[in-house]
Amino acid sequence: MSVQSSKRRLSPANIEALKGQRPIVSLTAYTTPIAKLLDPHVDFLLVGDSLGMVLYGLDSTVGVTMDMMIAHGQAVMRGAQNACVVVDLPFGSYQESKELAFRNAARILKETGCSAVKLEGGAEMAETVDFLTQRGIPVLGHVGLMPQLINTTGGYRSLGRTDREVAKIRRDAKAIDDAGAFAIVVEGTVEPVAREITSKLRAPTIGIGASPACDGQILVSDDMLGIFTDFKPRFVKHFAELAPLIGKAAEEYAAEVKARTFPGDEHTFRIK
Ligand code: KIV
């Protein structure tokens, strides 16, 4: 009799335990087919609110709603078998109070089946992170560049270049670490600061534009696949160039439809 081994999904605690063992691998995913393709290669998949810009063409992540996050969280859970799935809390769903944050995070966990939520913020969000983790909701923190704050910070640029910025990132990272986050995304942060906080924090750091010194890395999958090409920040590497392939396929399809060479005989239902 053959015994089939059933591989269990990685948990937030498994991700946390990888610190000091090996680099943690993560990508964003928003749909079932992409989640299926990425799942065998990553430790966790983030259903990031970047979907507002990548899928919906919004100018920033501020317009993303709970309903959008839940629909895409459900889609990713249908495609991912092994990776831990984390869903972003969108702007406005958690900043007002820790109670509101709990209600919305619990709704995301219940309605998607994901294992954890991510929220942006430093010292000002530490009480909320503690409140959620004490009540059964694992939290992935997010410090450094915080895209949901675009309207007050005014731009996407790397941080940690002034004494004030360095002090803020140190303070934010420590506060979220002390509050019990199982890992912390560090975005758009200069290498020496990312290295320092990585060496000091209990939780693993997951870098995006924060150097190889972090405990793991994350990229927006549409960026690294070369699908989203509106702009390419310095920290993005295209591991594939899918945009021209998609354009070429559409061009060939259009030509064949116009020439009536598609659909061919093999694509046609006939009565024998
Ligand atoms: O929304 C997102 O995709 C993110 C990653 C860029 C970390 O927050």
PDB file of C-alpha atoms and ligand atoms in Angstrom:
ATOM      1  CA  MET A   1       0.000   0.000   0.000  1.00  0.00           C
ATOM      2  CA  SER A   2       1.437   3.355  -0.926  1.00  0.00           C
ATOM      3  CA  VAL A   3       1.195   6.103   1.622  1.00  0.00           C
ATOM      4  CA  GLN A   4       0.527   9.483   0.048  1.00  0.00           C
ATOM      5  CA  SER A   5       2.253  12.302   1.923  1.00  0.00           C
ATOM      6  CA  SER A   6      -0.048  15.280   2.283  1.00  0.00           C
ATOM      7  CA  LYS A   7       2.057  18.444   2.414  1.00  0.00           C
ATOM      8  CA  ARG A   8       0.636  20.972   4.843  1.00  0.00           C
ATOM      9  CA  ARG A   9       0.299  24.670   4.098  1.00  0.00           C
ATOM     10  CA  LEU A  10       3.062  26.809   5.661  1.00  0.00           C
ATOM     11  CA  SER A  11       1.835  28.832   8.637  1.00  0.00           C
ATOM     12  CA  PRO A  12       2.877  32.316   9.785  1.00  0.00           C
ATOM     13  CA  ALA A  13       4.811  30.594  12.618  1.00  0.00           C
ATOM     14  CA  ASN A  14       6.718  28.523  10.012  1.00  0.00           C
ATOM     15  CA  ILE A  15       7.623  31.756   8.178  1.00  0.00           C
ATOM     16  CA  GLU A  16       8.794  33.373  11.421  1.00  0.00           C
ATOM     17  CA  ALA A  17      10.950  30.315  12.236  1.00  0.00           C
ATOM     18  CA  LEU A  18      12.846  30.675   8.929  1.00  0.00           C
ATOM     19  CA  LYS A  19      14.780  33.691  10.288  1.00  0.00           C
ATOM     20  CA  GLY A  20      18.431  32.738  10.435  1.00  0.00           C
ATOM     21  CA  GLN A  21      17.760  29.454   8.546  1.00  0.00           C
ATOM     22  CA  ARG A  22      17.445  30.514   4.903  1.00  0.00           C
ATOM     23  CA  PRO A  23      16.091  33.458   2.857  1.00  0.00           C
ATOM     24  CA  ILE A  24      12.276  33.701   2.800  1.00  0.00           C
ATOM     25  CA  VAL A  25      10.730  33.803  -0.683  1.00  0.00           C
ATOM     26  CA  SER A  26       7.549  35.708  -1.401  1.00  0.00           C
ATOM     27  CA  LEU A  27       5.584  37.204  -4.299  1.00  0.00           C
ATOM     28  CA  THR A  28       2.249  38.912  -4.670  1.00  0.00           C
ATOM     29  CA  ALA A  29      -0.672  37.058  -6.290  1.00  0.00           C
ATOM     30  CA  TYR A  30      -4.176  38.247  -7.089  1.00  0.00           C
ATOM     31  CA  THR A  31      -5.780  35.468  -9.160  1.00  0.00           C
ATOM     32  CA  THR A  32      -6.239  31.686  -9.057  1.00  0.00           C
ATOM     33  CA  PRO A  33      -4.113  30.741 -12.112  1.00  0.00           C
ATOM     34  CA  ILE A  34      -1.155  32.915 -11.074  1.00  0.00           C
ATOM     35  CA  ALA A  35      -1.374  31.631  -7.471  1.00  0.00           C
ATOM     36  CA  LYS A  36      -1.253  28.047  -8.836  1.00  0.00           C
ATOM     37  CA  LEU A  37       1.879  28.801 -10.872  1.00  0.00           C
ATOM     38  CA  LEU A  38       3.729  30.642  -8.078  1.00  0.00           C
ATOM     39  CA  ASP A  39       2.680  28.404  -5.171  1.00  0.00           C
ATOM     40  CA  PRO A  40       5.370  25.689  -5.543  1.00  0.00           C
ATOM     41  CA  HIS A  41       8.162  28.284  -5.461  1.00  0.00           C
ATOM     42  CA  VAL A  42       7.338  30.614  -2.562  1.00  0.00           C
ATOM     43  CA  ASP A  43       6.969  30.495   1.221  1.00  0.00           C
ATOM     44  CA  PHE A  44       4.133  32.984   1.244  1.00  0.00           C
ATOM     45  CA  LEU A  45       1.879  34.702  -1.261  1.00  0.00           C
ATOM     46  CA  LEU A  46       0.724  38.234  -0.511  1.00  0.00           C
ATOM     47  CA  VAL A  47      -2.612  39.383  -1.878  1.00  0.00           C
ATOM     48  CA  GLY A  48      -1.290  42.933  -1.871  1.00  0.00           C
ATOM     49  CA  ASP A  49      -3.380  46.068  -2.196  1.00  0.00           C
ATOM     50  CA  SER A  50      -0.983  46.833  -5.069  1.00  0.00           C
ATOM     51  CA  LEU A  51      -3.747  45.051  -7.012  1.00  0.00           C
ATOM     52  CA  GLY A  52      -5.480  48.450  -7.139  1.00  0.00           C
ATOM     53  CA  MET A  53      -2.698  49.787  -9.370  1.00  0.00           C
ATOM     54  CA  VAL A  54      -1.677  46.555 -11.102  1.00  0.00           C
ATOM     55  CA  LEU A  55      -5.122  45.123 -11.940  1.00  0.00           C
ATOM     56  CA  TYR A  56      -7.515  48.056 -11.680  1.00  0.00           C
ATOM     57  CA  GLY A  57      -5.370  50.893 -13.055  1.00  0.00           C
ATOM     58  CA  LEU A  58      -5.758  53.109  -9.969  1.00  0.00           C
ATOM     59  CA  ASP A  59      -3.174  55.861  -9.343  1.00  0.00           C
ATOM     60  CA  SER A  60      -2.465  54.627  -5.810  1.00  0.00           C
ATOM     61  CA  THR A  61      -3.590  51.930  -3.360  1.00  0.00           C
ATOM     62  CA  VAL A  62      -5.827  54.363  -1.452  1.00  0.00           C
ATOM     63  CA  GLY A  63      -8.978  53.451  -3.440  1.00  0.00           C
ATOM     64  CA  VAL A  64      -8.763  49.715  -2.747  1.00  0.00           C
ATOM     65  CA  THR A  65     -11.763  48.296  -0.818  1.00  0.00           C
ATOM     66  CA  MET A  66     -12.391  45.394   1.559  1.00  0.00           C
ATOM     67  CA  ASP A  67     -14.584  43.731  -1.075  1.00  0.00           C
ATOM     68  CA  MET A  68     -11.742  43.839  -3.629  1.00  0.00           C
ATOM     69  CA  MET A  69      -9.304  42.299  -1.117  1.00  0.00           C
ATOM     70  CA  ILE A  70     -11.756  39.557  -0.156  1.00  0.00           C
ATOM     71  CA  ALA A  71     -12.617  38.607  -3.759  1.00  0.00           C
ATOM     72  CA  HIS A  72      -8.930  38.357  -4.709  1.00  0.00           C
ATOM     73  CA  GLY A  73      -8.032  36.653  -1.400  1.00  0.00           C
ATOM     74  CA  GLN A  74     -10.591  33.942  -2.180  1.00  0.00           C
ATOM     75  CA  ALA A  75      -9.226  33.568  -5.720  1.00  0.00           C
ATOM     76  CA  VAL A  76      -5.649  33.129  -4.469  1.00  0.00           C
ATOM     77  CA  MET A  77      -6.700  30.621  -1.803  1.00  0.00           C
ATOM     78  CA  ARG A  78      -8.305  28.509  -4.562  1.00  0.00           C
ATOM     79  CA  GLY A  79      -4.965  28.350  -6.384  1.00  0.00           C
ATOM     80  CA  ALA A  80      -2.438  28.005  -3.533  1.00  0.00           C
ATOM     81  CA  GLN A  81      -1.971  24.662  -1.787  1.00  0.00           C
ATOM     82  CA  ASN A  82       1.344  25.016   0.044  1.00  0.00           C
ATOM     83  CA  ALA A  83       2.208  28.676   0.501  1.00  0.00           C
ATOM     84  CA  CYS A  84       1.031  30.696   3.472  1.00  0.00           C
ATOM     85  CA  VAL A  85      -1.450  33.262   2.110  1.00  0.00           C
ATOM     86  CA  VAL A  86      -1.479  36.790   3.572  1.00  0.00           C
ATOM     87  CA  VAL A  87      -4.079  39.410   2.580  1.00  0.00           C
ATOM     88  CA  ASP A  88      -3.538  43.190   2.859  1.00  0.00           C
ATOM     89  CA  LEU A  89      -5.886  45.277   4.998  1.00  0.00           C
ATOM     90  CA  PRO A  90      -6.819  48.140   2.636  1.00  0.00           C
ATOM     91  CA  PHE A  91      -6.562  51.837   3.473  1.00  0.00           C
ATOM     92  CA  GLY A  92      -9.307  52.938   5.870  1.00  0.00           C
ATOM     93  CA  SER A  93     -10.067  49.452   7.170  1.00  0.00           C
ATOM     94  CA  TYR A  94      -7.789  49.505  10.245  1.00  0.00           C
ATOM     95  CA  GLN A  95      -6.338  52.935  11.060  1.00  0.00           C
ATOM     96  CA  GLU A  96      -9.379  54.283  12.949  1.00  0.00           C
ATOM     97  CA  SER A  97      -9.263  51.891  15.917  1.00  0.00           C
ATOM     98  CA  LYS A  98      -7.931  48.502  16.953  1.00  0.00           C
ATOM     99  CA  GLU A  99     -11.515  47.247  17.224  1.00  0.00           C
ATOM    100  CA  LEU A 100     -12.276  48.193  13.611  1.00  0.00           C
ATOM    101  CA  ALA A 101      -8.996  46.570  12.583  1.00  0.00           C
ATOM    102  CA  PHE A 102     -10.009  43.362  14.386  1.00  0.00           C
ATOM    103  CA  ARG A 103     -13.464  43.299  12.747  1.00  0.00           C
ATOM    104  CA  ASN A 104     -12.051  43.762   9.250  1.00  0.00           C
ATOM    105  CA  ALA A 105      -9.102  41.387   9.751  1.00  0.00           C
ATOM    106  CA  ALA A 106     -11.430  38.702  11.158  1.00  0.00           C
ATOM    107  CA  ARG A 107     -13.745  39.170   8.159  1.00  0.00           C
ATOM    108  CA  ILE A 108     -10.804  38.672   5.794  1.00  0.00           C
ATOM    109  CA  LEU A 109      -9.684  35.491   7.591  1.00  0.00           C
ATOM    110  CA  LYS A 110     -13.234  34.063   7.746  1.00  0.00           C
ATOM    111  CA  GLU A 111     -14.265  34.907   4.176  1.00  0.00           C
ATOM    112  CA  THR A 112     -11.019  33.989   2.395  1.00  0.00           C
ATOM    113  CA  GLY A 113      -9.513  31.240   4.570  1.00  0.00           C
ATOM    114  CA  CYS A 114      -6.123  32.990   4.489  1.00  0.00           C
ATOM    115  CA  SER A 115      -3.737  32.709   7.452  1.00  0.00           C
ATOM    116  CA  ALA A 116      -2.761  36.312   8.185  1.00  0.00           C
ATOM    117  CA  VAL A 117      -3.232  39.969   7.305  1.00  0.00           C
ATOM    118  CA  LYS A 118      -0.722  42.701   6.509  1.00  0.00           C
ATOM    119  CA  LEU A 119      -1.045  46.299   7.611  1.00  0.00           C
ATOM    120  CA  GLU A 120       1.144  49.338   7.023  1.00  0.00           C
ATOM    121  CA  GLY A 121       2.401  51.447   9.903  1.00  0.00           C
ATOM    122  CA  GLY A 122       4.982  51.864  12.632  1.00  0.00           C
ATOM    123  CA  ALA A 123       4.796  52.989  16.248  1.00  0.00           C
ATOM    124  CA  GLU A 124       1.278  54.394  15.733  1.00  0.00           C
ATOM    125  CA  MET A 125      -0.029  50.923  14.703  1.00  0.00           C
ATOM    126  CA  ALA A 126       1.814  48.871  17.358  1.00  0.00           C
ATOM    127  CA  GLU A 127      -1.163  48.737  19.734  1.00  0.00           C
ATOM    128  CA  THR A 128      -3.334  47.442  16.877  1.00  0.00           C
ATOM    129  CA  VAL A 129      -0.795  44.768  15.904  1.00  0.00           C
ATOM    130  CA  ASP A 130      -0.642  43.632  19.537  1.00  0.00           C
ATOM    131  CA  PHE A 131      -4.481  43.619  19.785  1.00  0.00           C
ATOM    132  CA  LEU A 132      -4.834  41.440  16.673  1.00  0.00           C
ATOM    133  CA  THR A 133      -2.044  38.984  17.477  1.00  0.00           C
ATOM    134  CA  GLN A 134      -3.318  38.521  21.062  1.00  0.00           C
ATOM    135  CA  ARG A 135      -6.721  37.631  19.591  1.00  0.00           C
ATOM    136  CA  GLY A 136      -5.656  35.032  17.034  1.00  0.00           C
ATOM    137  CA  ILE A 137      -4.857  37.100  13.963  1.00  0.00           C
ATOM    138  CA  PRO A 138      -1.247  36.825  12.756  1.00  0.00           C
ATOM    139  CA  VAL A 139       0.034  40.139  11.383  1.00  0.00           C
ATOM    140  CA  LEU A 140       2.671  40.878   8.763  1.00  0.00           C
ATOM    141  CA  GLY A 141       3.973  44.399   9.461  1.00  0.00           C
ATOM    142  CA  HIS A 142       5.044  46.918   6.799  1.00  0.00           C
ATOM    143  CA  VAL A 143       7.478  49.774   7.557  1.00  0.00           C
ATOM    144  CA  GLY A 144       9.775  52.094   5.600  1.00  0.00           C
ATOM    145  CA  LEU A 145       8.001  53.358   2.487  1.00  0.00           C
ATOM    146  CA  MET A 146       4.262  52.975   3.082  1.00  0.00           C
ATOM    147  CA  PRO A 147       2.266  53.402  -0.153  1.00  0.00           C
ATOM    148  CA  GLN A 148      -1.072  53.941   1.661  1.00  0.00           C
ATOM    149  CA  LEU A 149       0.389  57.199   3.100  1.00  0.00           C
ATOM    150  CA  ILE A 150       1.091  58.663  -0.354  1.00  0.00           C
ATOM    151  CA  ASN A 151      -1.247  61.617   0.236  1.00  0.00           C
ATOM    152  CA  THR A 152       0.708  62.783   3.300  1.00  0.00           C
ATOM    153  CA  THR A 153       4.217  61.711   2.304  1.00  0.00           C
ATOM    154  CA  GLY A 154       3.830  62.924  -1.264  1.00  0.00           C
ATOM    155  CA  GLY A 155       5.865  60.402  -3.231  1.00  0.00           C
ATOM    156  CA  TYR A 156       7.470  57.015  -3.698  1.00  0.00           C
ATOM    157  CA  ARG A 157      11.164  57.356  -2.844  1.00  0.00           C
ATOM    158  CA  SER A 158      13.688  55.394  -0.832  1.00  0.00           C
ATOM    159  CA  LEU A 159      14.011  56.319   2.840  1.00  0.00           C
ATOM    160  CA  GLY A 160      16.742  56.271   5.476  1.00  0.00           C
ATOM    161  CA  ARG A 161      18.884  59.048   4.015  1.00  0.00           C
ATOM    162  CA  THR A 162      18.466  61.569   6.862  1.00  0.00           C
ATOM    163  CA  ASP A 163      18.915  61.146  10.629  1.00  0.00           C
ATOM    164  CA  ARG A 164      15.203  61.776  11.073  1.00  0.00           C
ATOM    165  CA  GLU A 165      14.212  59.074   8.571  1.00  0.00           C
ATOM    166  CA  VAL A 166      16.653  56.579  10.086  1.00  0.00           C
ATOM    167  CA  ALA A 167      15.298  57.224  13.595  1.00  0.00           C
ATOM    168  CA  LYS A 168      11.720  56.755  12.386  1.00  0.00           C
ATOM    169  CA  ILE A 169      12.396  53.463  10.589  1.00  0.00           C
ATOM    170  CA  ARG A 170      14.282  52.113  13.652  1.00  0.00           C
ATOM    171  CA  ARG A 171      11.451  53.155  15.976  1.00  0.00           C
ATOM    172  CA  ASP A 172       8.708  51.802  13.691  1.00  0.00           C
ATOM    173  CA  ALA A 173      10.399  48.453  13.097  1.00  0.00           C
ATOM    174  CA  LYS A 174      11.071  47.919  16.813  1.00  0.00           C
ATOM    175  CA  ALA A 175       7.506  48.841  17.777  1.00  0.00           C
ATOM    176  CA  ILE A 176       5.964  46.384  15.273  1.00  0.00           C
ATOM    177  CA  ASP A 177       8.473  43.694  16.281  1.00  0.00           C
ATOM    178  CA  ASP A 178       7.653  44.165  19.985  1.00  0.00           C
ATOM    179  CA  ALA A 179       3.935  44.078  19.153  1.00  0.00           C
ATOM    180  CA  GLY A 180       4.298  40.514  17.846  1.00  0.00           C
ATOM    181  CA  ALA A 181       4.255  40.672  14.021  1.00  0.00           C
ATOM    182  CA  PHE A 182       5.376  37.297  12.605  1.00  0.00           C
ATOM    183  CA  ALA A 183       7.415  39.103   9.906  1.00  0.00           C
ATOM    184  CA  ILE A 184       7.874  42.691   8.736  1.00  0.00           C
ATOM    185  CA  VAL A 185       7.958  43.987   5.154  1.00  0.00           C
ATOM    186  CA  VAL A 186      10.605  46.700   4.810  1.00  0.00           C
ATOM    187  CA  GLU A 187       9.976  48.773   1.690  1.00  0.00           C
ATOM    188  CA  GLY A 188      12.171  51.358  -0.063  1.00  0.00           C
ATOM    189  CA  THR A 189      14.851  51.562   2.611  1.00  0.00           C
ATOM    190  CA  VAL A 190      18.590  52.106   2.167  1.00  0.00           C
ATOM    191  CA  GLU A 191      20.829  49.108   2.729  1.00  0.00           C
ATOM    192  CA  PRO A 192      22.617  50.069   6.015  1.00  0.00           C
ATOM    193  CA  VAL A 193      19.314  50.736   7.778  1.00  0.00           C
ATOM    194  CA  ALA A 194      17.726  47.528   6.434  1.00  0.00           C
ATOM    195  CA  ARG A 195      20.801  45.578   7.548  1.00  0.00           C
ATOM    196  CA  GLU A 196      20.774  47.104  11.022  1.00  0.00           C
ATOM    197  CA  ILE A 197      17.090  46.458  11.731  1.00  0.00           C
ATOM    198  CA  THR A 198      17.321  42.937  10.290  1.00  0.00           C
ATOM    199  CA  SER A 199      20.120  42.116  12.727  1.00  0.00           C
ATOM    200  CA  LYS A 200      18.251  43.583  15.703  1.00  0.00           C
ATOM    201  CA  LEU A 201      14.673  42.380  15.203  1.00  0.00           C
ATOM    202  CA  ARG A 202      13.181  39.099  16.436  1.00  0.00           C
ATOM    203  CA  ALA A 203      10.867  38.921  13.390  1.00  0.00           C
ATOM    204  CA  PRO A 204      12.240  38.267   9.907  1.00  0.00           C
ATOM    205  CA  THR A 205      12.401  41.274   7.590  1.00  0.00           C
ATOM    206  CA  ILE A 206      11.025  40.892   4.062  1.00  0.00           C
ATOM    207  CA  GLY A 207      12.631  43.413   1.744  1.00  0.00           C
ATOM    208  CA  ILE A 208      11.227  45.168  -1.303  1.00  0.00           C
ATOM    209  CA  GLY A 209      13.716  47.771  -2.418  1.00  0.00           C
ATOM    210  CA  ALA A 210      15.503  47.233   0.885  1.00  0.00           C
ATOM    211  CA  SER A 211      18.676  45.393  -0.199  1.00  0.00           C
ATOM    212  CA  PRO A 212      19.805  41.753   0.066  1.00  0.00           C
ATOM    213  CA  ALA A 213      20.468  42.239   3.795  1.00  0.00           C
ATOM    214  CA  CYS A 214      16.839  41.417   4.659  1.00  0.00           C
ATOM    215  CA  ASP A 215      15.774  37.940   5.834  1.00  0.00           C
ATOM    216  CA  GLY A 216      13.637  37.485   2.717  1.00  0.00           C
ATOM    217  CA  GLN A 217      12.433  39.225  -0.417  1.00  0.00           C
ATOM    218  CA  ILE A 218       9.088  40.070  -1.981  1.00  0.00           C
ATOM    219  CA  LEU A 219       8.241  41.527  -5.394  1.00  0.00           C
ATOM    220  CA  VAL A 220       4.989  42.384  -7.124  1.00  0.00           C
ATOM    221  CA  SER A 221       4.583  39.389  -9.454  1.00  0.00           C
ATOM    222  CA  ASP A 222       3.402  41.501 -12.412  1.00  0.00           C
ATOM    223  CA  ASP A 223       6.613  43.548 -12.040  1.00  0.00           C
ATOM    224  CA  MET A 224       8.965  40.587 -11.935  1.00  0.00           C
ATOM    225  CA  LEU A 225       7.137  38.871 -14.806  1.00  0.00           C
ATOM    226  CA  GLY A 226       7.452  41.998 -16.954  1.00  0.00           C
ATOM    227  CA  ILE A 227       3.671  42.404 -17.362  1.00  0.00           C
ATOM    228  CA  PHE A 228       3.266  45.722 -15.525  1.00  0.00           C
ATOM    229  CA  THR A 229       5.540  48.063 -17.430  1.00  0.00           C
ATOM    230  CA  ASP A 230       4.082  51.537 -16.723  1.00  0.00           C
ATOM    231  CA  PHE A 231       7.225  52.222 -14.690  1.00  0.00           C
ATOM    232  CA  LYS A 232      10.120  50.122 -13.390  1.00  0.00           C
ATOM    233  CA  PRO A 233      11.586  51.107 -10.038  1.00  0.00           C
ATOM    234  CA  ARG A 234      15.315  50.437  -9.541  1.00  0.00           C
ATOM    235  CA  PHE A 235      14.625  47.525  -7.166  1.00  0.00           C
ATOM    236  CA  VAL A 236      12.564  45.570  -9.716  1.00  0.00           C
ATOM    237  CA  LYS A 237      14.151  42.878 -11.851  1.00  0.00           C
ATOM    238  CA  HIS A 238      12.196  41.427 -14.764  1.00  0.00           C
ATOM    239  CA  PHE A 239      12.712  37.662 -14.510  1.00  0.00           C
ATOM    240  CA  ALA A 240      10.593  37.390 -17.682  1.00  0.00           C
ATOM    241  CA  GLU A 241       9.361  39.823 -20.346  1.00  0.00           C
ATOM    242  CA  LEU A 242       5.736  38.798 -20.759  1.00  0.00           C
ATOM    243  CA  ALA A 243       4.345  42.144 -21.988  1.00  0.00           C
ATOM    244  CA  PRO A 244       5.807  41.853 -25.513  1.00  0.00           C
ATOM    245  CA  LEU A 245       4.797  38.167 -25.679  1.00  0.00           C
ATOM    246  CA  ILE A 246       1.198  39.066 -24.823  1.00  0.00           C
ATOM    247  CA  GLY A 247       1.199  41.910 -27.365  1.00  0.00           C
ATOM    248  CA  LYS A 248       2.633  39.600 -30.046  1.00  0.00           C
ATOM    249  CA  ALA A 249       0.055  36.881 -29.320  1.00  0.00           C
ATOM    250  CA  ALA A 250      -2.796  39.421 -29.579  1.00  0.00           C
ATOM    251  CA  GLU A 251      -1.339  40.783 -32.848  1.00  0.00           C
ATOM    252  CA  GLU A 252      -1.138  37.283 -34.367  1.00  0.00           C
ATOM    253  CA  TYR A 253      -4.661  36.448 -33.183  1.00  0.00           C
ATOM    254  CA  ALA A 254      -6.031  39.643 -34.742  1.00  0.00           C
ATOM    255  CA  ALA A 255      -4.228  38.920 -38.034  1.00  0.00           C
ATOM    256  CA  GLU A 256      -5.567  35.344 -38.183  1.00  0.00           C
ATOM    257  CA  VAL A 257      -9.135  36.399 -37.376  1.00  0.00           C
ATOM    258  CA  LYS A 258      -8.976  39.045 -40.115  1.00  0.00           C
ATOM    259  CA  ALA A 259      -7.463  36.552 -42.594  1.00  0.00           C
ATOM    260  CA  ARG A 260     -10.055  33.909 -41.582  1.00  0.00           C
ATOM    261  CA  THR A 261      -7.238  31.424 -40.820  1.00  0.00           C
ATOM    262  CA  PHE A 262      -8.457  31.161 -37.221  1.00  0.00           C
ATOM    263  CA  PRO A 263     -10.433  29.216 -36.156  1.00  0.00           C
ATOM    264  CA  GLY A 264      -8.975  26.341 -38.173  1.00  0.00           C
ATOM    265  CA  ASP A 265     -10.484  22.965 -38.902  1.00  0.00           C
ATOM    266  CA  GLU A 266      -9.085  21.551 -35.640  1.00  0.00           C
ATOM    267  CA  HIS A 267     -10.927  24.239 -33.641  1.00  0.00           C
ATOM    268  CA  THR A 268     -14.274  23.693 -35.338  1.00  0.00           C
ATOM    269  CA  PHE A 269     -17.208  21.462 -34.274  1.00  0.00           C
ATOM    270  CA  ARG A 270     -18.596  19.598 -37.277  1.00  0.00           C
ATOM    271  CA  ILE A 271     -21.413  17.130 -37.637  1.00  0.00           C
ATOM    272  CA  LYS A 272     -19.809  13.931 -38.973  1.00  0.00           C
TER     273      LYS A 272
HETATM  274  O1  KIV B   1       0.616  45.674  -1.849  1.00  0.00           O
HETATM  275  C1  KIV B   1       1.683  45.075  -2.057  1.00  0.00           C
HETATM  276  O2  KIV B   1       1.854  44.379  -3.070  1.00  0.00           O
HETATM  277  C2  KIV B   1       2.729  45.210  -1.068  1.00  0.00           C
HETATM  278  C3  KIV B   1       4.078  44.693  -1.433  1.00  0.00           C
HETATM  279  C4  KIV B   1       4.672  45.617  -2.395  1.00  0.00           C
HETATM  280  C5  KIV B   1       4.928  44.444  -0.255  1.00  0.00           C
HETATM  281  O3  KIV B   1       2.525  45.743  -0.028  1.00  0.00           O
END
